[in-house]
Coordinates of C-alpha atoms and ligand atoms in Angstrom, one line a residue:
Chain A
X302 CA -0.1 0.1 0.0
X303 CA 1.3 3.3 -1.2
X304 CA 1.5 6.2 2.0
X305 CA -0.7 8.8 -0.4
X306 CA -3.7 5.7 0.1
X307 CA -2.7 4.9 4.0
X308 CA -3.4 8.7 3.9
X309 CA -6.4 8.1 2.3
X310 CA -8.0 5.2 4.1
X311 CA -7.3 7.4 7.3
X312 CA -9.2 10.5 6.4
X313 CA -12.2 8.7 5.1
X314 CA -12.5 6.8 8.4
X315 CA -11.9 9.2 10.7
X316 CA -14.7 11.8 8.8
X317 CA -16.4 8.7 9.0
X318 CA -16.8 8.0 12.7
X319 CA -17.2 12.5 12.8
X320 CA -20.4 12.0 10.0
X321 CA -22.3 9.0 11.9
X322 CA -21.7 10.7 15.3
X323 CA -24.9 8.9 16.7
X324 CA -23.8 5.5 15.5
X325 CA -19.5 5.7 16.8
X326 CA -21.4 7.4 20.4
X327 CA -23.2 4.1 20.4
X328 CA -20.9 1.8 19.9
X329 CA -18.1 3.8 22.5
X330 CA -20.7 2.9 24.9
X331 CA -21.1 -0.9 24.5
X332 CA -17.2 -0.8 23.6
X333 CA -17.2 1.4 27.3
X334 CA -19.6 -1.6 29.0
X335 CA -17.3 -4.6 28.1
X336 CA -13.8 -3.7 28.7
X337 CA -15.3 -2.5 31.8
X338 CA -16.5 -5.9 33.2
X339 CA -14.2 -7.0 31.3
X340 CA -11.9 -5.2 33.4
X341 CA -13.6 -5.7 36.7
X342 CA -12.6 -9.6 35.6
X343 CA -8.5 -8.8 35.5
X344 CA -8.1 -7.3 37.5
X345 CA -10.1 -9.5 41.1
X346 CA -7.7 -12.2 39.1
X347 CA -4.5 -10.1 38.9
X348 CA -4.7 -9.2 43.2
X349 CA -5.8 -12.8 43.8
X350 CA -2.9 -13.5 41.9
X351 CA -0.7 -11.2 43.5
X352 CA -2.1 -12.0 47.3
X353 CA -1.8 -16.0 46.5
X354 CA 2.0 -15.0 45.7
X355 CA 1.8 -12.9 48.8
X356 CA 1.3 -15.6 51.2
X357 CA 3.4 -18.1 49.9
X358 CA 5.9 -15.9 50.7
X359 CA 4.4 -16.2 54.3
X360 CA 5.7 -18.5 56.8
X361 CA 3.8 -21.2 58.3
X362 CA 2.2 -19.5 61.3
X363 CA 1.9 -17.0 63.2
X364 CA 0.8 -16.9 66.7
X365 CA 0.2 -13.2 67.8
X366 CA 0.7 -12.7 72.2
X367 CA -1.9 -10.6 73.5
X368 CA -1.1 -6.5 73.0
X369 CA -0.6 -5.8 76.4
X370 CA 1.6 -8.8 77.8
X371 CA 4.9 -7.6 79.7
X372 CA 8.0 -8.9 78.2
X373 CA 8.3 -12.0 80.9
X374 CA 5.2 -13.5 79.9
X375 CA 5.6 -13.1 76.6
X376 CA 8.8 -14.9 77.8
X377 CA 6.7 -17.9 78.6
X378 CA 5.0 -17.7 75.2
X379 CA 8.3 -17.6 73.5
X380 CA 9.6 -20.7 75.5
X381 CA 6.4 -22.6 75.2
X382 CA 7.0 -22.5 71.6
X383 CA 10.5 -23.6 71.8
X384 CA 9.9 -26.2 74.1
X385 CA 7.6 -27.7 71.0
X386 CA 9.4 -30.4 69.7
X387 CA 6.9 -30.1 66.6
X388 CA 8.5 -27.1 65.5
X389 CA 11.1 -26.2 63.7
X390 CA 12.3 -23.1 64.2
X391 CA 11.2 -20.1 65.3
X392 CA 11.2 -15.8 64.8
X393 CA 10.0 -13.2 67.4
X394 CA 8.6 -10.0 66.1
X395 CA 8.5 -7.1 68.4
X396 CA 5.9 -3.9 68.7
X397 CA 8.9 -2.0 66.9
X398 CA 9.0 -4.2 64.7
X399 CA 4.9 -4.7 63.7
X400 CA 4.8 -1.1 63.7
X401 CA 7.7 -0.1 60.7
X402 CA 5.7 -3.0 58.5
X403 CA 3.0 -1.2 58.6
X404 CA 3.6 2.1 58.7
X405 CA 6.3 0.3 55.2
X406 CA 2.7 -0.3 54.1
X407 CA 1.2 2.9 54.1
X408 CA 3.8 3.9 52.4
X409 CA 2.8 7.1 51.2
X410 CA 0.4 8.2 53.9
X411 CA 1.7 7.5 57.0
X412 CA -0.6 10.0 58.5
X413 CA -2.7 8.1 59.2
X414 CA -1.3 6.4 61.0
X415 CA -0.7 10.0 63.3
X416 CA -1.0 9.7 67.3
X417 CA -0.5 5.6 67.0
X418 CA 2.5 4.6 68.4
X419 CA 3.9 0.5 69.0
X420 CA 2.2 -0.1 71.9
X421 CA -1.1 -1.0 70.3
X422 CA 0.6 -3.6 68.6
X423 CA 1.2 -7.2 69.6
X424 CA 3.8 -9.2 70.0
X425 CA 4.2 -11.7 67.6
X426 CA 6.6 -15.1 66.7
X427 CA 6.4 -16.6 63.2
X428 CA 7.2 -19.7 63.6
X429 CA 8.3 -23.3 61.5
X430 CA 6.7 -26.8 61.2
X431 CA 9.0 -28.9 60.8
X432 CA 5.3 -31.4 58.9
X433 CA 2.9 -28.8 58.4
X434 CA 0.4 -31.5 58.9
X435 CA 0.5 -30.2 62.1
X436 CA -0.8 -27.0 61.7
X437 CA -4.1 -27.3 62.8
X438 CA -3.6 -28.7 66.3
X439 CA -0.2 -26.7 66.8
X440 CA -3.3 -23.4 66.7
X441 CA -5.3 -25.3 68.4
X442 CA -3.0 -25.7 71.3
X443 CA -2.2 -22.0 71.2
X444 CA -5.4 -20.6 70.5
X445 CA -5.8 -21.6 73.8
X446 CA -3.2 -19.9 76.0
X447 CA -4.6 -16.9 78.0
X448 CA -1.8 -15.5 76.9
X449 CA -2.3 -15.9 73.0
X450 CA -4.7 -13.7 71.1
X451 CA -4.7 -15.3 68.1
X452 CA -3.0 -17.5 65.0
X453 CA -3.1 -16.9 62.3
X454 CA -2.7 -19.5 59.2
X455 CA -1.6 -18.8 55.8
X456 CA -1.4 -21.1 55.0
X457 CA -5.3 -22.3 54.8
X458 CA -6.1 -18.3 52.8
X459 CA -2.9 -19.6 50.2
X460 CA -6.0 -22.1 49.4
X461 CA -8.9 -20.6 50.1
X462 CA -7.6 -17.6 47.2
X463 CA -5.1 -20.5 45.1
X464 CA -8.6 -22.1 45.1
X465 CA -11.0 -19.0 44.5
X466 CA -9.0 -17.3 42.2
X467 CA -8.5 -20.1 39.8
X468 CA -12.7 -20.6 39.6
X469 CA -12.8 -17.6 39.3
X470 CA -10.0 -17.1 36.1
X471 CA -12.2 -20.0 34.7
X472 CA -15.7 -18.0 34.9
X473 CA -14.0 -14.8 33.8
X474 CA -12.2 -16.5 30.3
X475 CA -15.7 -17.8 29.8
X476 CA -17.5 -14.2 30.7
X477 CA -14.9 -12.4 28.6
X478 CA -15.3 -14.7 25.5
X479 CA -19.1 -14.2 25.5
X480 CA -18.5 -10.2 25.6
X481 CA -16.2 -10.8 22.9
X482 CA -18.6 -12.6 20.8
X483 CA -21.9 -9.0 22.1
X484 CA -20.0 -6.6 21.3
X485 CA -18.1 -7.8 18.0
X486 CA -21.4 -8.5 16.8
X487 CA -23.8 -4.8 18.8
X488 CA -20.6 -2.7 16.7
X489 CA -21.0 -4.3 13.8
X490 CA -24.7 -3.4 13.2
X491 CA -23.9 0.1 14.1
X492 CA -20.9 -0.2 11.3
X493 CA -24.0 -2.4 8.9
X494 CA -26.0 1.0 9.4
X495 CA -23.4 3.0 7.8
X496 CA -22.5 0.3 5.9
X497 CA -26.1 0.3 4.0
X498 CA -26.2 4.1 3.9
X499 CA -22.9 3.7 2.0
X500 CA -24.1 0.7 -0.3
X501 CA -24.0 2.6 -2.8
X502 CA -20.9 4.3 -3.1
X503 CA -19.6 1.0 -2.2
X504 CA -21.1 -0.5 -5.5
X505 CA -19.6 2.1 -8.2
X506 CA -16.4 2.1 -5.8
X507 CA -16.9 -2.2 -6.9
X508 CA -17.5 -0.8 -10.2
X509 CA -14.6 1.5 -10.9
X510 CA -12.3 -0.7 -9.9
X511 CA -12.1 -0.5 -6.0
X512 CA -10.5 -3.7 -4.5
X513 CA -12.5 -4.9 -1.5
X514 CA -9.2 -3.4 0.9
X515 CA -9.7 -0.5 0.2
X516 CA -12.7 0.0 0.0
X517 CA -12.5 -2.0 3.9
X518 CA -10.0 -0.1 4.8
X519 CA -11.6 3.4 6.5
X520 CA -14.6 1.0 7.5
X521 CA -11.9 -0.9 10.0
X522 CA -9.7 2.5 10.7
X523 CA -13.5 3.6 11.5
X524 CA -14.3 0.6 14.1
X525 CA -10.3 0.9 14.9
X526 CA -10.3 5.0 15.5
X527 CA -14.5 4.1 18.0
X528 CA -12.7 0.8 19.5
X529 CA -9.7 2.9 20.8
X530 CA -11.5 5.9 22.3
X531 CA -14.6 3.5 23.8
X532 CA -10.4 1.9 25.8
X533 CA -9.7 5.4 26.9
X534 CA -13.1 6.0 28.8
X535 CA -13.1 2.5 29.9
X536 CA -9.3 2.8 30.6
X537 CA -9.9 6.7 32.9
X538 CA -13.1 4.7 34.7
X539 CA -11.4 2.5 36.0
X540 CA -8.8 4.7 36.8
X541 CA -10.5 6.6 39.1
X542 CA -13.5 3.3 40.3
X543 CA -9.2 1.7 41.3
X544 CA -8.3 4.2 43.3
X545 CA -11.8 5.1 44.6
X546 CA -11.7 0.9 45.9
X547 CA -7.9 0.8 47.3
X548 CA -8.2 4.4 49.9
X549 CA -11.3 2.7 51.0
X550 CA -9.4 -0.7 51.8
X551 CA -6.3 1.4 52.2
X552 CA -7.2 3.5 55.0
X553 CA -8.7 0.3 56.3
X554 CA -6.3 -0.1 59.4
X555 CA -8.1 -3.4 60.7
X556 CA -7.9 -5.2 57.1
X557 CA -3.8 -4.0 56.3
X558 CA -2.9 -5.1 60.3
X559 CA -4.2 -8.0 59.3
X560 CA -1.9 -9.0 56.7
X561 CA -4.5 -10.9 54.4
X562 CA -5.2 -8.9 51.7
X563 CA -3.2 -6.2 49.7
X564 CA -4.4 -4.7 46.7
X565 CA -2.3 -3.9 44.2
X566 CA -1.3 -0.6 43.7
X567 CA -2.8 1.5 40.5
X568 CA 0.6 1.9 39.6
X569 CA 1.0 -1.8 38.6
X570 CA -1.4 -2.8 37.1
X571 CA -2.3 0.8 34.5
X572 CA 0.0 -1.0 31.4
X573 CA -1.8 -4.3 31.6
X574 CA -4.5 -2.7 31.8
X575 CA -3.9 -0.1 28.6
X576 CA -2.4 -3.1 26.9
X577 CA -5.8 -5.3 27.1
X578 CA -8.2 -2.4 27.0
X579 CA -6.7 -0.6 23.1
X580 CA -5.8 -4.2 22.4
X581 CA -9.3 -5.3 22.9
X582 CA -11.4 -1.9 21.4
X583 CA -9.1 -2.5 18.5
X584 CA -9.4 -5.7 17.3
X585 CA -12.9 -5.7 18.1
X586 CA -13.6 -2.6 16.3
X587 CA -11.7 -4.1 13.6
X588 CA -13.1 -7.6 13.1
X589 CA -16.6 -5.7 14.3
X590 CA -16.4 -3.7 10.4
X591 CA -15.4 -6.8 9.0
X592 CA -18.6 -8.7 9.7
X593 CA -20.3 -6.1 9.1
X594 CA -18.9 -5.5 5.1
X595 CA -18.8 -9.8 4.4
X596 CA -22.0 -9.6 3.1
X597 CA -22.1 -6.0 0.6
X598 CA -18.1 -6.2 -1.5
X599 CA -20.4 -9.3 -3.2
X600 CA -20.7 -6.8 -6.3
Chain B
X1093 CA -10.9 -8.3 -27.4
X1094 CA -13.7 -9.1 -27.1
X1095 CA -15.5 -12.7 -27.7
X1096 CA -18.1 -15.0 -26.1
X1097 CA -17.5 -18.8 -26.9
X1098 CA -22.0 -20.6 -26.5
X1099 CA -22.2 -18.7 -23.6
X1100 CA -25.6 -19.5 -21.6
X1101 CA -26.9 -17.8 -19.0
X1102 CA -29.2 -18.9 -16.3
X1103 CA -30.1 -17.3 -13.9
X1104 CA -30.8 -18.7 -10.0
X1105 CA -34.2 -18.3 -10.2
X1106 CA -34.1 -20.1 -13.3
X1107 CA -34.4 -17.0 -16.6
X1108 CA -32.5 -17.5 -19.3
X1109 CA -31.5 -14.4 -20.5
X1110 CA -28.8 -15.7 -22.9
X1111 CA -28.9 -19.0 -25.1
X1112 CA -25.2 -19.9 -26.4
X1113 CA -23.8 -17.0 -27.6
X1114 CA -21.1 -16.1 -30.6
X1115 CA -20.1 -13.2 -30.6
X1116 CA -16.3 -11.6 -31.1
X1117 CA -15.4 -7.8 -30.5
X1118 CA -12.4 -6.7 -32.1
X1119 CA -10.7 -3.7 -31.6
X1120 CA -11.4 -0.1 -31.6
X1121 CA -15.2 -1.7 -33.4
X1122 CA -18.4 0.6 -31.7
X1123 CA -20.9 -1.2 -31.7
X1124 CA -24.6 -1.3 -30.3
X1125 CA -26.3 -4.4 -28.3
X1126 CA -30.0 -4.2 -29.0
X1127 CA -33.1 -5.7 -28.3
X1128 CA -36.6 -5.3 -26.3
X1129 CA -37.0 -5.1 -22.7
X1130 CA -35.8 -8.3 -21.8
X1131 CA -33.9 -9.5 -24.1
X1132 CA -30.2 -9.9 -22.5
X1133 CA -28.0 -6.7 -22.8
X1134 CA -27.5 -5.6 -20.2
X1135 CA -26.8 -8.9 -18.8
X1136 CA -24.1 -9.8 -22.3
X1137 CA -23.2 -6.7 -20.0
X1138 CA -22.7 -7.6 -16.7
X1139 CA -21.0 -10.8 -18.3
X1140 CA -18.3 -8.8 -19.7
X1141 CA -17.7 -6.6 -16.5
X1142 CA -17.7 -10.2 -14.4
X1143 CA -20.8 -8.8 -13.0
X1144 CA -22.5 -12.5 -13.4
X1145 CA -20.8 -15.0 -14.4
X1146 CA -21.8 -17.6 -17.4
X1147 CA -23.5 -21.0 -16.6
X1148 CA -21.7 -22.8 -19.3
X1149 CA -20.0 -21.5 -22.4
X1150 CA -16.8 -19.0 -23.0
X1151 CA -16.2 -15.3 -22.1
X1152 CA -13.1 -13.3 -23.0
X1153 CA -12.7 -9.6 -22.1
X1154 CA -8.8 -7.8 -23.1
X1155 CA -6.8 -10.8 -22.0
X1156 CA -9.0 -12.1 -19.1
X1157 CA -10.4 -15.2 -19.3
X1158 CA -14.1 -13.0 -17.5
X1159 CA -16.1 -16.4 -16.9
X1160 CA -12.6 -18.1 -15.2
X1161 CA -11.6 -15.3 -13.4
X1162 CA -10.5 -15.1 -9.6
X1163 CA -12.3 -13.1 -7.9
X1164 CA -9.9 -10.9 -5.9
X1165 CA -8.4 -10.2 -9.9
X1166 CA -12.0 -8.7 -10.9
X1167 CA -10.8 -5.5 -9.6
X1168 CA -7.5 -5.5 -12.3
X1169 CA -10.5 -6.5 -14.5
X1170 CA -12.7 -3.4 -14.5
X1171 CA -9.7 -0.8 -14.3
X1172 CA -8.9 -2.4 -18.1
X1173 CA -12.9 -1.4 -19.1
X1174 CA -14.4 2.0 -18.3
X1175 CA -18.7 2.2 -17.7
X1176 CA -21.2 3.7 -17.6
X1177 CA -25.0 3.0 -17.2
X1178 CA -28.3 4.4 -16.7
X1179 CA -28.4 6.0 -13.5
X1180 CA -24.8 7.9 -14.0
X1181 CA -23.5 6.5 -10.1
X1182 CA -21.8 9.4 -9.4
X1183 CA -20.6 9.6 -5.5
X1184 CA -22.9 12.8 -4.8
X1185 CA -20.0 13.8 -1.6
X1186 CA -17.6 14.6 -4.0
X1187 CA -17.4 17.3 -6.7
X1188 CA -17.2 17.0 -10.3
X1189 CA -12.9 17.3 -10.5
X1190 CA -13.1 14.8 -6.9
X1191 CA -15.5 12.1 -9.0
X1192 CA -12.9 11.3 -12.1
X1193 CA -9.9 11.7 -10.3
X1194 CA -11.2 9.0 -7.4
X1195 CA -11.4 6.6 -10.0
X1196 CA -7.6 6.9 -10.4
X1197 CA -7.2 7.4 -6.9
X1198 CA -8.2 4.0 -6.3
X1199 CA -5.5 2.8 -8.9
X1200 CA -2.9 4.4 -6.9
X1201 CA -2.1 7.3 -9.3
X1202 CA 0.4 9.4 -9.1
X1203 CA -0.3 12.5 -8.1
X1204 CA 1.4 14.4 -11.0
X1205 CA -1.0 12.0 -13.1
X1206 CA -4.2 12.7 -11.3
X1207 CA -3.0 16.1 -11.7
X1208 CA -2.8 15.6 -15.4
X1209 CA -4.7 12.9 -16.4
X1210 CA -7.8 14.4 -15.2
X1211 CA -8.3 18.1 -16.8
X1212 CA -7.8 16.2 -20.2
X1213 CA -10.9 14.0 -19.8
X1214 CA -12.9 16.7 -18.0
X1215 CA -11.7 18.8 -21.6
X1216 CA -12.6 15.1 -23.3
X1217 CA -15.9 15.6 -22.5
X1218 CA -16.4 20.0 -22.8
X1219 CA -16.4 20.2 -18.7
X1220 CA -13.9 21.8 -17.7
X1221 CA -16.2 24.9 -16.4
X1222 CA -17.8 22.7 -13.9
X1223 CA -15.5 20.5 -12.2
X1224 CA -15.8 22.4 -9.2
X1225 CA -19.7 21.2 -9.2
X1226 CA -21.2 19.1 -7.4
X1227 CA -24.0 16.3 -9.4
X1228 CA -27.0 17.6 -7.6
X1229 CA -26.0 20.7 -9.0
X1230 CA -25.3 19.1 -12.7
X1231 CA -27.9 18.3 -15.6
X1232 CA -28.6 14.8 -16.3
X1233 CA -26.8 14.9 -19.2
X1234 CA -23.8 17.1 -17.6
X1235 CA -23.9 14.2 -14.9
X1236 CA -23.5 11.4 -17.2
X1237 CA -20.7 12.9 -19.4
X1238 CA -18.6 13.7 -15.6
X1239 CA -20.0 9.3 -15.0
X1240 CA -18.3 9.4 -19.4
X1241 CA -14.8 11.5 -18.1
X1242 CA -15.1 8.5 -14.7
X1243 CA -14.6 5.4 -17.2
X1244 CA -12.5 7.6 -19.8
X1245 CA -9.4 9.0 -16.8
X1246 CA -7.4 5.9 -17.0
X1247 CA -7.7 5.5 -20.6
X1248 CA -9.5 2.2 -20.5
X1249 CA -9.3 0.3 -24.0
X1250 CA -13.2 -1.3 -23.7
X1251 CA -15.3 1.6 -22.8
X1252 CA -19.3 0.0 -22.2
X1253 CA -22.2 1.6 -21.8
X1254 CA -25.6 0.3 -20.6
X1255 CA -28.9 2.4 -21.7
X1256 CA -26.2 5.0 -21.3
X1257 CA -29.1 8.2 -22.5
X1258 CA -31.9 6.2 -21.2
X1259 CA -32.7 9.0 -18.7
X1260 CA -32.2 12.2 -21.1
X1261 CA -33.6 13.3 -23.7
X1262 CA -33.4 12.7 -27.9
X1263 CA -31.9 16.4 -28.4
X1264 CA -28.7 15.7 -25.3
X1265 CA -28.6 11.5 -26.4
X1266 CA -27.2 13.2 -29.0
X1267 CA -24.7 15.0 -27.8
X1268 CA -23.4 11.6 -25.8
X1269 CA -24.0 9.4 -28.8
X1270 CA -21.6 11.8 -31.0
X1271 CA -18.5 11.9 -27.6
X1272 CA -19.1 8.1 -27.6
X1273 CA -18.1 7.8 -31.1
X1274 CA -15.4 10.9 -30.4
X1275 CA -13.9 8.3 -27.7
X1276 CA -14.2 5.3 -30.8
X1277 CA -12.0 7.3 -32.9
X1278 CA -9.5 8.4 -31.0
X1279 CA -8.9 4.5 -30.5
X1280 CA -10.5 2.9 -27.5
X1281 CA -13.2 -0.1 -28.7
X1282 CA -16.6 0.7 -27.7
X1283 CA -20.2 -1.2 -26.6
X1284 CA -23.5 0.5 -26.1
X1285 CA -26.8 -1.0 -25.1
X1286 CA -29.5 1.3 -26.4
X1287 CA -33.0 1.6 -27.3
X1288 CA -32.5 4.6 -29.4
X1289 CA -33.4 4.2 -32.7
X1290 CA -32.9 6.7 -34.2
X1291 CA -29.4 7.2 -32.8
X1292 CA -28.9 3.4 -33.8
X1293 CA -30.3 4.0 -37.3
X1294 CA -28.6 7.6 -37.8
X1295 CA -24.9 6.0 -37.1
X1296 CA -25.0 3.7 -38.7
X1297 CA -22.2 1.2 -36.8
X1298 CA -22.3 -2.8 -36.2
X1299 CA -25.7 -3.6 -34.0
X1300 CA -25.6 -7.2 -33.0
X1301 CA -30.0 -7.7 -31.9
X1302 CA -30.6 -10.1 -28.9
X1303 CA -33.9 -12.1 -28.4
X1304 CA -35.4 -13.9 -25.9
X1305 CA -31.3 -14.6 -24.7
X1306 CA -30.6 -15.7 -28.9
X1307 CA -28.3 -13.6 -30.9
X1308 CA -30.6 -12.5 -33.3
X1309 CA -28.5 -10.3 -35.9
X1310 CA -25.2 -9.1 -36.3
X1311 CA -24.7 -6.6 -38.8
X1312 CA -21.7 -4.0 -40.3
X1313 CA -23.5 -1.0 -39.8
X1314 CA -26.5 -2.2 -39.7
X1315 CA -30.3 -0.4 -38.4
X1316 CA -32.4 -1.0 -35.8
X1317 CA -34.7 -2.5 -37.6
X1318 CA -34.4 -5.6 -38.9
X1319 CA -33.8 -4.5 -43.5
X1320 CA -35.8 -8.3 -43.9
X1321 CA -38.8 -7.2 -45.3
X1322 CA -40.3 -10.3 -44.0
X1323 CA -40.2 -10.2 -40.8
X1324 CA -40.6 -7.1 -39.0
X1325 CA -39.6 -8.0 -35.1
X1326 CA -38.3 -5.3 -34.2
X1327 CA -40.1 -1.5 -34.6
Ligands
LIG1929 N1 -30.4 -11.3 -11.8 C1 -31.4 -11.8 -12.4 N2 -31.6 -12.2 -11.7 C2 -33.1 -12.9 -11.2 N3 -33.7 -12.2 -13.3 C3 -32.6 -12.1 -14.3 C4 -31.6 -11.1 -13.4 N4 -31.0 -10.5 -14.1 C5 -31.9 -10.2 -15.5 N5 -32.7 -11.5 -15.0 C6 -34.0 -11.0 -16.2 O1 -33.0 -11.7 -17.6 C7 -33.4 -11.6 -18.4 C8 -33.0 -10.0 -19.2 O2 -32.6 -9.2 -19.1 P1 -31.5 -8.2 -18.9 O3 -31.5 -7.1 -17.6 O4 -29.8 -8.6 -19.5 O5 -32.3 -8.4 -19.8 P2 -32.4 -6.1 -20.4 O6 -32.2 -6.8 -22.0 O7 -31.0 -5.6 -20.2 O8 -33.6 -5.5 -20.4 P3 -33.6 -3.7 -20.8 O9 -34.2 -3.6 -22.3 O10 -34.9 -3.9 -20.1 O11 -32.3 -3.4 -19.4 C9 -35.0 -10.5 -18.2 O12 -36.3 -12.0 -18.2 C10 -34.5 -10.5 -16.9 O13 -35.8 -10.6 -16.0
LIG1930 MG1 -30.9 -3.2 -19.7

């Protein structure tokens, strides 16, 4: 293809989007809706994946003492751990360490922690077991100690999350496929209307010897422009939505200090979103155009 | 240039539009295709431009075996043809100049070539002054001349016109036919399907007459009506 032909094609495609404003807007709306739904699933999957991996790097059990224990009472707990033969190693997390860790989590908005110090946090012990099958018994044993507040067992969360995330992946895969087909169908129908309005023009072009691709390209450009505009709007909306969620969950001290769920930062997911949205938007737009034109090129 | 060998065309609904046609048109000829409505004139032209494919037999055009042609080659066949219709078929949102230039644009011609050829084609049909007008601002005769300029701008060896004067008054029709003759004199082969008895009779060109899909008469320097006094078929 020559550059001047490419120029003609791009110009024609942009003009088409503009001339069929209403149709274009309808198509853009549909693309935004499908991309947003798609984005929600993608973000859930990404976050679940991130958390499974994060949890896998955490030791097997963490015993939290009551936060108001003095040092001798903490020593009692430590002794109980040391004496248990099923435990291979352990490490104490002091109040200071716990507080520093918390500060790390709030990096960027440390002001949330203002007015707090380490005293409200418990001392904890991270313990590794010789045999992971003992984890239930050990959990029970320490939970029954009056000096122990709770025993966290990330192992279980890992299993739960990874099970959930594989299901969510399957379900979202299916839903995304359905969404793609539906949006291609709807886009191709809107473009069909513009094709129909221009069917005379198309047949004239065929009579004077235009190739199918020469006729097709401007419509593809039209579809891709619609898809990209939809992708940009969907990206902005997802950005705002994610930020809002991030702030709500992130500010919740309890959920973070439990270390149960850590949301990915928006800047970590934005690239994936940009790639997926623009690719899907463009592909849906282009396929929609080609499908719409199929019938009208046979002259 | 154009050859039909034992060509039969049956449409999918069963209508037989052409029956065993054998026809040869040489380079530089001017041919009228005549016959009553439904006799197969348009079908004959559609087989030449590969809008339809023969059910039986072979069609050759400009060195292409059209009947066996791949769909992907059809645009290139059509670029070697100038095609003119009864209803002009101009692009309404392009000016006269743009309509003619467009036929070159789709062949990816150089802008320099386009700037040279388009004014020449418009001059040939006498429309240089209307280059910037839109089709809706032109009379029927002028629109058909734009269509002619567009058909000629790529210098095709063969021009096909299906009732080019069907929508025009007699005087304008005569002008268009004169133009077709002039184009023919410049070396382009011209095939015209028409009902214009007076013009056919006056110009005394080769006449190919169809009747119910059968080639009824093929006559050099013919007239519209069969000269055989015993069978006045078309009067
Ligand atoms: N696409 C089609 N499908 C089915 N039958 C068709 C089709 N096109 C033409 N026919 C039939 O084929 C026959 C020849 O049609 P054609 O258009 O070639 O006639 P014509 O000589 O051009 O007539 P006119 O002078 O009215 O234009 C007619 O009986 C017509 O009804
Ligand atoms: Mg006809």
